[in-house]
Amino acid sequence: MALINEQYLKLPESYLFSEIARKIDAYKASHPEADIIRMGIGDVTHPLSETVVEALIKASKEMGKAEAFRGYGPEQGYDFLIETIIEYDYLRRGIHIDTDEVFISDGAKSDTGNIGDILSRDNRVAITDPVYPVYVDTNVMSGRAGNLLPDGCWSGLTYLPCTAENGFIPALPESCPDVIYLCYPNNPTGTTLTKKQLSEWVDYAREHDALILFDAAYEAFITEPDVPHSIYEIEGAKQVAVEFRSFSKTAGFTGLRCGYTVIPKELKGYTHMRGEVSLNSLWRRRQSTKYNGTAYVIQRAAQATYTSKGRQAIEDTIRYYLGNTEILLRGLKEIGLEAYGGINAPYVWLKVPQGFTAWSFFDRLLSECQIVGTPGVGFGPSGEGYFRLTGFGTKENTIKAVERMKEWSI
Ligand code: PLP
């Protein structure tokens, strides 16, 4: 008899996006002529750059030639990509990373989800709230989250609320967790930490022997000088932090799939007897057993994003998306709504007007403006009363959405 991992039974149905889809379908069925503007899902819309497409074609052709064909590659990624990443994402910011500290993957979702494999089930885990749901669900799966409470929190997790009241800056927890997930620039709030604010977390982790899992999937959207692009810009961070990066939002790779994780060799985990173990070696062991490498063709495409044409294309696309968030931020403020984020991230986090819940705001916005966003409560209890709009749509639709909201009497 095959027993299952019963932790999975604790997971509620993945309700958020299916419920949104259900509500849109129901609305469309009764209003077939409605011109619905979708600003809910966090997927990119711009196509791949020409440079990336050319690299894909070139690499695919190589695979068709006996002399250039590649089979299984190195599980942790090809040197050509690792060296390019180190040069552009780290060395140019004064950060020294060794080639065996970078692990190429099929994206940050897998890595942020799988990292728990090398960590004990006994760790106390802290998450910011609201949060990218993968951190929570994967901890539920591995038995670290305890049970779901009526208030929407998991009994075994420490929640670090991020709301307008604290400027979306999580307070350092009083009783120290072993593992802390931080995501900056943040999904869903679109807010960031300054270098000084992130330094406090690094110092805290060093003082308490905690591990920071730093998700920098939206790093490419940073526009303000005071915001760190990598946690390793902060002194001592290599001793306490793993960093996750992704080509998804940076270069439109949500469909291609490529990301990477940096695990410095000096970063240690502990056994129950307080013996020190290199997390880099554990992750290497994990990846070489469970992962067979990101496709060669995709890694060549990722490498192409660092050429001067590739970087220019990324810059243009990100400027376009951030142009949309600027339109949203300005429009929402003119309407008199409080809105946050959107400057260093493709997300605008809106406080719903008094008297609304996140879901009742969703319903009214859909039925009266034909605009779809994401109710903040879907990202955690502290997201109640908030709503996420994204800059990933077209400029025309973003302008249209703001105009509709301006004419709307809430
Ligand atoms: N991390 C955060 C915070 C995200 O918002 C997302 C995607 O929305 C991911 C990771 C997933 O990235 P990838 O496409 O590389 O798996």
Short mmCIF file of C-alpha atoms and ligand atoms in Angstrom, two decimals:
data_model
loop_
_atom_site.label_atom_id
_atom_site.label_comp_id
_atom_site.label_asym_id
_atom_site.label_seq_id
_atom_site.Cartn_x
_atom_site.Cartn_y
_atom_site.Cartn_z
CA MET A 1 0.00 0.00 0.00
CA ALA A 2 1.53 3.29 -1.09
CA LEU A 3 1.07 5.85 1.63
CA ILE A 4 0.93 9.43 0.48
CA ASN A 5 2.55 12.55 1.83
CA GLU A 6 -0.47 13.63 3.87
CA GLN A 7 0.83 17.17 4.12
CA TYR A 8 -0.55 17.67 0.61
CA LEU A 9 -4.06 17.07 1.95
CA LYS A 10 -3.73 20.16 4.09
CA LEU A 11 -3.37 22.40 1.04
CA PRO A 12 -6.58 24.19 0.16
CA GLU A 13 -7.55 24.19 -3.52
CA SER A 14 -5.50 26.70 -5.45
CA TYR A 15 -8.40 29.06 -5.27
CA LEU A 16 -7.19 32.49 -6.34
CA PHE A 17 -6.70 32.36 -10.10
CA SER A 18 -9.34 29.68 -10.68
CA GLU A 19 -11.91 31.80 -8.82
CA ILE A 20 -10.89 34.85 -10.86
CA ALA A 21 -11.25 32.84 -14.09
CA ARG A 22 -14.65 31.54 -12.97
CA LYS A 23 -15.90 35.06 -12.23
CA ILE A 24 -14.65 36.36 -15.58
CA ASP A 25 -16.35 33.49 -17.43
CA ALA A 26 -19.62 34.11 -15.62
CA TYR A 27 -19.42 37.83 -16.43
CA LYS A 28 -18.60 37.17 -20.08
CA ALA A 29 -21.50 34.74 -20.39
CA SER A 30 -23.96 37.44 -19.31
CA HIS A 31 -22.13 40.30 -21.10
CA PRO A 32 -20.71 38.78 -24.29
CA GLU A 33 -19.93 42.22 -25.74
CA ALA A 34 -17.83 43.34 -22.73
CA ASP A 35 -14.33 44.60 -23.49
CA ILE A 36 -12.54 43.20 -20.46
CA ILE A 37 -9.11 44.60 -19.55
CA ARG A 38 -6.99 42.01 -17.77
CA MET A 39 -4.55 43.43 -15.28
CA GLY A 40 -4.52 40.49 -12.93
CA ILE A 41 -2.08 37.84 -13.99
CA GLY A 42 1.63 38.42 -13.50
CA ASP A 43 2.74 37.18 -16.91
CA VAL A 44 4.66 39.19 -19.46
CA THR A 45 3.07 40.07 -22.81
CA HIS A 46 5.94 41.36 -24.96
CA PRO A 47 7.44 38.78 -27.30
CA LEU A 48 11.02 37.60 -27.05
CA SER A 49 13.62 39.97 -28.45
CA GLU A 50 15.07 39.35 -31.88
CA THR A 51 18.45 38.63 -30.28
CA VAL A 52 16.96 35.87 -28.17
CA VAL A 53 15.06 34.37 -31.10
CA GLU A 54 18.24 34.37 -33.22
CA ALA A 55 20.14 32.62 -30.41
CA LEU A 56 17.38 30.01 -30.15
CA ILE A 57 17.51 29.31 -33.88
CA LYS A 58 21.30 29.17 -33.97
CA ALA A 59 21.49 26.80 -31.00
CA SER A 60 18.72 24.62 -32.41
CA LYS A 61 20.60 24.31 -35.71
CA GLU A 62 23.74 23.32 -33.82
CA MET A 63 21.77 20.53 -32.19
CA GLY A 64 21.01 19.19 -35.66
CA LYS A 65 24.69 18.82 -36.60
CA ALA A 66 26.72 15.83 -35.54
CA GLU A 67 29.77 17.92 -34.66
CA ALA A 68 27.85 20.41 -32.52
CA PHE A 69 25.15 18.20 -31.03
CA ARG A 70 24.89 18.22 -27.22
CA GLY A 71 23.24 15.61 -25.08
CA TYR A 72 23.08 15.79 -21.31
CA GLY A 73 24.75 18.96 -20.16
CA PRO A 74 26.21 19.79 -16.77
CA GLU A 75 23.36 19.69 -14.23
CA GLN A 76 24.35 23.05 -12.79
CA GLY A 77 24.52 24.76 -16.19
CA TYR A 78 27.00 25.50 -18.95
CA ASP A 79 30.01 27.64 -18.15
CA PHE A 80 29.24 30.04 -21.01
CA LEU A 81 26.06 31.14 -19.23
CA ILE A 82 27.41 30.98 -15.69
CA GLU A 83 30.41 33.11 -16.61
CA THR A 84 28.22 35.65 -18.40
CA ILE A 85 25.90 35.89 -15.38
CA ILE A 86 28.82 36.40 -13.03
CA GLU A 87 30.30 39.11 -15.25
CA TYR A 88 27.13 41.14 -15.81
CA ASP A 89 24.95 40.53 -12.76
CA TYR A 90 27.68 40.46 -10.12
CA LEU A 91 31.18 41.54 -11.10
CA ARG A 92 29.91 44.76 -12.64
CA ARG A 93 28.35 45.53 -9.25
CA GLY A 94 31.57 44.72 -7.45
CA ILE A 95 30.42 41.30 -6.24
CA HIS A 96 32.70 38.29 -6.62
CA ILE A 97 30.92 35.01 -7.22
CA ASP A 98 32.67 31.79 -8.24
CA THR A 99 31.43 29.68 -11.13
CA ASP A 100 30.61 26.79 -8.79
CA GLU A 101 28.32 29.06 -6.76
CA VAL A 102 25.81 29.57 -9.61
CA PHE A 103 23.21 26.92 -10.48
CA ILE A 104 21.23 27.35 -13.70
CA SER A 105 17.66 26.07 -13.52
CA ASP A 106 14.32 26.15 -15.26
CA GLY A 107 13.18 29.11 -13.18
CA ALA A 108 12.84 30.64 -9.76
CA LYS A 109 9.58 28.88 -8.98
CA SER A 110 11.30 25.49 -9.03
CA ASP A 111 14.29 26.70 -7.05
CA THR A 112 12.39 28.60 -4.37
CA GLY A 113 10.11 25.59 -4.10
CA ASN A 114 12.82 22.92 -4.12
CA ILE A 115 15.29 24.57 -1.78
CA GLY A 116 13.33 23.13 1.14
CA ASP A 117 14.60 19.67 0.12
CA ILE A 118 17.97 20.42 1.70
CA LEU A 119 16.53 22.00 4.85
CA SER A 120 15.26 20.21 7.92
CA ARG A 121 11.56 19.85 8.51
CA ASP A 122 12.21 21.20 12.01
CA ASN A 123 13.15 24.69 10.85
CA ARG A 124 10.98 27.58 11.96
CA VAL A 125 10.10 29.53 8.82
CA ALA A 126 9.16 33.20 8.45
CA ILE A 127 7.46 34.75 5.46
CA THR A 128 6.44 38.28 4.68
CA ASP A 129 2.70 38.70 4.35
CA PRO A 130 1.31 39.12 1.66
CA VAL A 131 3.64 36.75 -0.16
CA TYR A 132 4.34 34.80 -3.36
CA PRO A 133 2.29 31.67 -2.51
CA VAL A 134 4.98 29.16 -3.56
CA TYR A 135 6.97 29.76 -0.36
CA VAL A 136 3.98 28.90 1.81
CA ASP A 137 2.66 25.94 -0.18
CA THR A 138 6.03 24.22 -0.47
CA ASN A 139 6.52 24.51 3.28
CA VAL A 140 3.08 23.01 3.78
CA MET A 141 4.07 20.11 1.51
CA SER A 142 7.19 19.44 3.50
CA GLY A 143 5.45 19.60 6.86
CA ARG A 144 6.90 22.83 8.21
CA ALA A 145 3.78 24.95 8.09
CA GLY A 146 1.59 23.22 10.70
CA ASN A 147 -2.14 23.64 10.17
CA LEU A 148 -4.28 26.22 8.47
CA LEU A 149 -6.02 28.42 11.04
CA PRO A 150 -9.39 30.15 10.59
CA ASP A 151 -7.63 33.51 10.17
CA GLY A 152 -5.87 32.21 7.04
CA CYS A 153 -2.46 31.81 8.72
CA TRP A 154 -0.55 28.52 9.04
CA SER A 155 0.15 27.65 12.66
CA GLY A 156 3.79 26.75 12.07
CA LEU A 157 4.82 29.81 10.07
CA THR A 158 5.84 33.22 11.36
CA TYR A 159 4.05 35.97 9.46
CA LEU A 160 5.72 39.33 8.96
CA PRO A 161 2.90 41.69 7.97
CA CYS A 162 3.69 44.26 5.29
CA THR A 163 0.99 46.89 5.09
CA ALA A 164 0.65 50.61 4.49
CA GLU A 165 0.93 51.06 8.28
CA ASN A 166 4.55 49.89 8.34
CA GLY A 167 5.36 51.19 4.86
CA PHE A 168 5.52 47.55 3.66
CA ILE A 169 8.72 47.06 5.63
CA PRO A 170 8.58 43.86 7.66
CA ALA A 171 9.60 44.14 11.30
CA LEU A 172 12.43 41.92 12.49
CA PRO A 173 10.80 39.00 14.31
CA GLU A 174 11.16 38.85 18.09
CA SER A 175 11.67 35.12 18.27
CA CYS A 176 14.11 34.25 15.60
CA PRO A 177 13.12 31.95 12.75
CA ASP A 178 15.70 29.64 11.18
CA VAL A 179 14.69 30.43 7.62
CA ILE A 180 13.39 33.76 6.30
CA TYR A 181 11.96 34.29 2.81
CA LEU A 182 12.43 37.78 1.44
CA CYS A 183 11.37 38.87 -2.04
CA TYR A 184 12.53 42.27 -3.29
CA PRO A 185 11.33 43.95 -5.41
CA ASN A 186 8.21 42.39 -4.00
CA ASN A 187 5.44 40.42 -5.56
CA PRO A 188 2.64 41.30 -4.88
CA THR A 189 3.14 44.73 -3.26
CA GLY A 190 5.60 46.10 -5.82
CA THR A 191 7.55 47.71 -2.96
CA THR A 192 11.26 47.32 -2.16
CA LEU A 193 13.78 47.59 0.65
CA THR A 194 16.59 50.10 0.52
CA LYS A 195 20.12 48.92 1.00
CA LYS A 196 20.02 50.06 4.63
CA GLN A 197 16.76 48.23 5.30
CA LEU A 198 18.03 45.02 3.74
CA SER A 199 21.29 45.37 5.69
CA GLU A 200 19.28 45.14 8.91
CA TRP A 201 18.00 41.74 7.78
CA VAL A 202 21.46 40.54 6.90
CA ASP A 203 22.78 41.68 10.28
CA TYR A 204 19.85 40.03 12.03
CA ALA A 205 20.41 36.75 10.18
CA ARG A 206 24.12 36.80 11.02
CA GLU A 207 23.41 37.48 14.65
CA HIS A 208 20.85 34.66 14.90
CA ASP A 209 22.36 32.09 12.50
CA ALA A 210 19.27 32.38 10.30
CA LEU A 211 19.16 31.67 6.59
CA ILE A 212 17.69 34.24 4.20
CA LEU A 213 16.13 32.94 0.98
CA PHE A 214 16.24 36.06 -1.19
CA ASP A 215 14.05 36.04 -4.28
CA ALA A 216 15.20 38.71 -6.72
CA ALA A 217 13.02 37.66 -9.66
CA TYR A 218 12.10 41.33 -10.30
CA GLU A 219 15.60 42.76 -9.97
CA ALA A 220 15.57 44.09 -13.54
CA PHE A 221 12.74 46.50 -12.67
CA ILE A 222 14.77 48.42 -10.10
CA THR A 223 15.05 52.09 -11.03
CA GLU A 224 16.02 53.74 -7.76
CA PRO A 225 19.72 53.95 -6.88
CA ASP A 226 19.23 53.11 -3.23
CA VAL A 227 17.69 49.70 -3.91
CA PRO A 228 20.08 46.74 -3.95
CA HIS A 229 19.99 44.54 -7.06
CA SER A 230 21.57 41.65 -5.20
CA ILE A 231 21.59 40.81 -1.51
CA TYR A 232 25.33 40.25 -1.90
CA GLU A 233 25.78 44.01 -2.26
CA ILE A 234 25.47 43.89 1.52
CA GLU A 235 28.49 42.99 3.55
CA GLY A 236 28.28 39.59 5.16
CA ALA A 237 25.32 38.45 3.08
CA LYS A 238 27.25 35.56 1.55
CA GLN A 239 27.33 33.96 4.98
CA VAL A 240 23.56 34.02 5.38
CA ALA A 241 21.76 34.24 2.04
CA VAL A 242 20.79 32.24 -1.01
CA GLU A 243 19.75 34.38 -3.99
CA PHE A 244 17.22 33.36 -6.66
CA ARG A 245 17.06 35.04 -10.06
CA SER A 246 14.94 34.51 -13.12
CA PHE A 247 14.94 35.41 -16.82
CA SER A 248 11.13 35.24 -16.81
CA LYS A 249 10.16 38.82 -16.08
CA THR A 250 13.55 40.22 -17.05
CA ALA A 251 13.61 38.93 -20.62
CA GLY A 252 10.18 37.41 -21.28
CA PHE A 253 11.25 33.82 -20.53
CA THR A 254 8.06 32.79 -18.73
CA GLY A 255 7.44 30.30 -21.53
CA LEU A 256 11.08 29.39 -22.26
CA ARG A 257 12.02 28.71 -18.62
CA CYS A 258 15.39 29.73 -17.24
CA GLY A 259 16.58 31.05 -13.91
CA TYR A 260 19.47 30.61 -11.56
CA THR A 261 20.31 30.33 -7.91
CA VAL A 262 23.43 31.52 -6.17
CA ILE A 263 24.64 29.61 -3.12
CA PRO A 264 27.94 30.96 -1.82
CA LYS A 265 30.37 28.33 -0.60
CA GLU A 266 30.75 30.05 2.73
CA LEU A 267 27.04 29.67 3.44
CA LYS A 268 26.52 26.98 6.05
CA GLY A 269 23.62 24.97 7.39
CA TYR A 270 23.74 23.04 10.63
CA THR A 271 23.07 19.53 11.85
CA HIS A 272 21.26 18.95 15.13
CA MET A 273 24.66 18.57 16.78
CA ARG A 274 25.58 22.00 15.37
CA GLY A 275 27.95 20.52 12.85
CA GLU A 276 28.39 22.87 9.89
CA VAL A 277 27.52 21.72 6.38
CA SER A 278 27.98 23.59 3.10
CA LEU A 279 24.59 24.39 1.56
CA ASN A 280 26.33 24.73 -1.79
CA SER A 281 27.41 21.06 -1.67
CA LEU A 282 23.98 19.91 -0.53
CA TRP A 283 22.25 21.80 -3.31
CA ARG A 284 24.73 20.47 -5.89
CA ARG A 285 23.96 16.95 -4.65
CA ARG A 286 20.24 17.61 -4.80
CA GLN A 287 20.33 19.09 -8.28
CA SER A 288 22.61 16.44 -9.74
CA THR A 289 20.24 13.77 -8.47
CA LYS A 290 16.90 15.36 -9.29
CA TYR A 291 17.62 17.76 -12.17
CA ASN A 292 19.26 17.04 -15.49
CA GLY A 293 20.08 20.55 -16.57
CA THR A 294 18.35 23.34 -18.43
CA ALA A 295 18.15 22.82 -22.19
CA TYR A 296 21.26 23.93 -24.09
CA VAL A 297 19.15 25.96 -26.52
CA ILE A 298 17.49 27.84 -23.66
CA GLN A 299 20.81 28.55 -21.97
CA ARG A 300 22.12 30.03 -25.24
CA ALA A 301 19.00 32.19 -25.40
CA ALA A 302 19.61 33.34 -21.81
CA GLN A 303 23.22 34.16 -22.67
CA ALA A 304 21.97 36.30 -25.58
CA THR A 305 20.05 38.55 -23.18
CA TYR A 306 23.43 39.91 -21.99
CA THR A 307 24.68 41.06 -25.40
CA SER A 308 24.39 44.80 -25.99
CA LYS A 309 21.38 44.30 -28.29
CA GLY A 310 19.88 41.87 -25.81
CA ARG A 311 20.30 44.25 -22.90
CA GLN A 312 18.86 47.13 -24.90
CA ALA A 313 15.76 45.08 -25.71
CA ILE A 314 15.28 44.24 -22.04
CA GLU A 315 15.66 47.85 -21.05
CA ASP A 316 13.09 48.96 -23.64
CA THR A 317 10.55 46.37 -22.58
CA ILE A 318 10.96 47.07 -18.90
CA ARG A 319 10.67 50.80 -19.52
CA TYR A 320 7.41 50.05 -21.34
CA TYR A 321 5.99 48.01 -18.45
CA LEU A 322 7.10 50.61 -15.91
CA GLY A 323 5.52 53.29 -18.10
CA ASN A 324 2.27 51.43 -17.54
CA THR A 325 2.69 51.28 -13.78
CA GLU A 326 3.43 55.00 -13.81
CA ILE A 327 0.17 55.65 -15.68
CA LEU A 328 -1.64 53.48 -13.14
CA LEU A 329 -0.05 55.12 -10.11
CA ARG A 330 -0.77 58.63 -11.37
CA GLY A 331 -4.33 57.76 -12.38
CA LEU A 332 -5.17 56.03 -9.12
CA LYS A 333 -3.83 58.95 -7.11
CA GLU A 334 -5.92 61.38 -9.18
CA ILE A 335 -8.95 59.30 -8.38
CA GLY A 336 -8.04 59.60 -4.70
CA LEU A 337 -7.02 55.98 -4.16
CA GLU A 338 -3.93 55.02 -2.22
CA ALA A 339 -1.51 53.09 -4.39
CA TYR A 340 1.96 51.72 -3.73
CA GLY A 341 4.79 49.99 -5.55
CA GLY A 342 5.08 50.31 -9.33
CA ILE A 343 8.40 52.18 -9.31
CA ASN A 344 10.85 49.29 -8.99
CA ALA A 345 8.43 46.51 -9.88
CA PRO A 346 5.70 45.76 -12.43
CA TYR A 347 3.05 45.66 -9.71
CA VAL A 348 0.84 48.38 -8.27
CA TRP A 349 -0.69 47.61 -4.89
CA LEU A 350 -3.85 49.51 -4.33
CA LYS A 351 -5.69 50.04 -1.06
CA VAL A 352 -9.34 49.33 -1.69
CA PRO A 353 -11.74 52.10 -0.66
CA GLN A 354 -13.40 51.91 2.75
CA GLY A 355 -16.31 49.54 2.92
CA PHE A 356 -14.82 47.11 0.40
CA THR A 357 -13.06 43.82 0.86
CA ALA A 358 -10.47 42.76 -1.69
CA TRP A 359 -13.02 40.43 -3.33
CA SER A 360 -15.96 42.87 -3.25
CA PHE A 361 -13.69 45.42 -4.94
CA PHE A 362 -12.80 42.79 -7.55
CA ASP A 363 -16.49 42.16 -8.25
CA ARG A 364 -17.38 45.84 -8.60
CA LEU A 365 -14.34 46.62 -10.75
CA LEU A 366 -15.22 43.77 -13.08
CA SER A 367 -18.92 44.50 -13.33
CA GLU A 368 -18.71 48.30 -13.52
CA CYS A 369 -15.37 48.94 -15.28
CA GLN A 370 -14.72 45.55 -16.94
CA ILE A 371 -11.25 45.52 -15.38
CA VAL A 372 -9.69 42.44 -13.83
CA GLY A 373 -7.12 42.64 -11.05
CA THR A 374 -6.07 40.31 -8.25
CA PRO A 375 -7.58 40.50 -4.76
CA GLY A 376 -4.72 41.01 -2.30
CA VAL A 377 -6.07 38.51 0.20
CA GLY A 378 -5.14 35.77 -2.25
CA PHE A 379 -1.52 36.44 -1.28
CA GLY A 380 -2.05 36.14 2.47
CA PRO A 381 -4.12 37.54 5.32
CA SER A 382 -2.37 40.92 5.33
CA GLY A 383 -3.37 41.34 1.68
CA GLU A 384 -7.01 41.78 2.71
CA GLY A 385 -8.07 45.32 1.84
CA TYR A 386 -5.58 45.51 -1.04
CA PHE A 387 -5.65 44.79 -4.74
CA ARG A 388 -2.91 44.09 -7.28
CA LEU A 389 -2.81 45.60 -10.75
CA THR A 390 0.03 44.84 -13.13
CA GLY A 391 1.91 46.85 -15.72
CA PHE A 392 2.24 43.87 -18.06
CA GLY A 393 -0.62 44.90 -20.34
CA THR A 394 -0.53 47.30 -23.27
CA LYS A 395 -0.17 51.03 -22.78
CA GLU A 396 -3.48 51.59 -24.61
CA ASN A 397 -5.35 49.27 -22.25
CA THR A 398 -3.67 50.76 -19.19
CA ILE A 399 -4.78 54.25 -20.24
CA LYS A 400 -8.26 52.94 -21.01
CA ALA A 401 -8.45 51.23 -17.61
CA VAL A 402 -7.52 54.43 -15.80
CA GLU A 403 -10.09 56.41 -17.81
CA ARG A 404 -12.80 53.92 -16.94
CA MET A 405 -11.91 54.12 -13.27
CA LYS A 406 -11.96 57.92 -13.38
CA GLU A 407 -15.51 57.86 -14.71
CA TRP A 408 -16.51 55.28 -12.14
CA SER A 409 -18.45 56.41 -9.10
CA ILE A 410 -17.26 54.02 -6.46
N1 PLP B 1 9.40 34.51 -7.67
C1 PLP B 1 8.44 35.43 -7.66
C2 PLP B 1 8.39 36.40 -6.56
C3 PLP B 1 7.49 35.48 -8.68
O1 PLP B 1 6.53 36.40 -8.66
C4 PLP B 1 7.56 34.54 -9.72
C5 PLP B 1 6.57 34.51 -10.81
O2 PLP B 1 5.58 35.14 -10.83
C6 PLP B 1 8.56 33.60 -9.67
C7 PLP B 1 9.48 33.60 -8.65
C8 PLP B 1 8.65 32.53 -10.72
O3 PLP B 1 9.63 32.77 -11.62
P1 PLP B 1 9.98 31.72 -12.76
O4 PLP B 1 9.13 32.05 -13.92
O5 PLP B 1 11.43 31.94 -12.98
O6 PLP B 1 9.71 30.36 -12.23
#
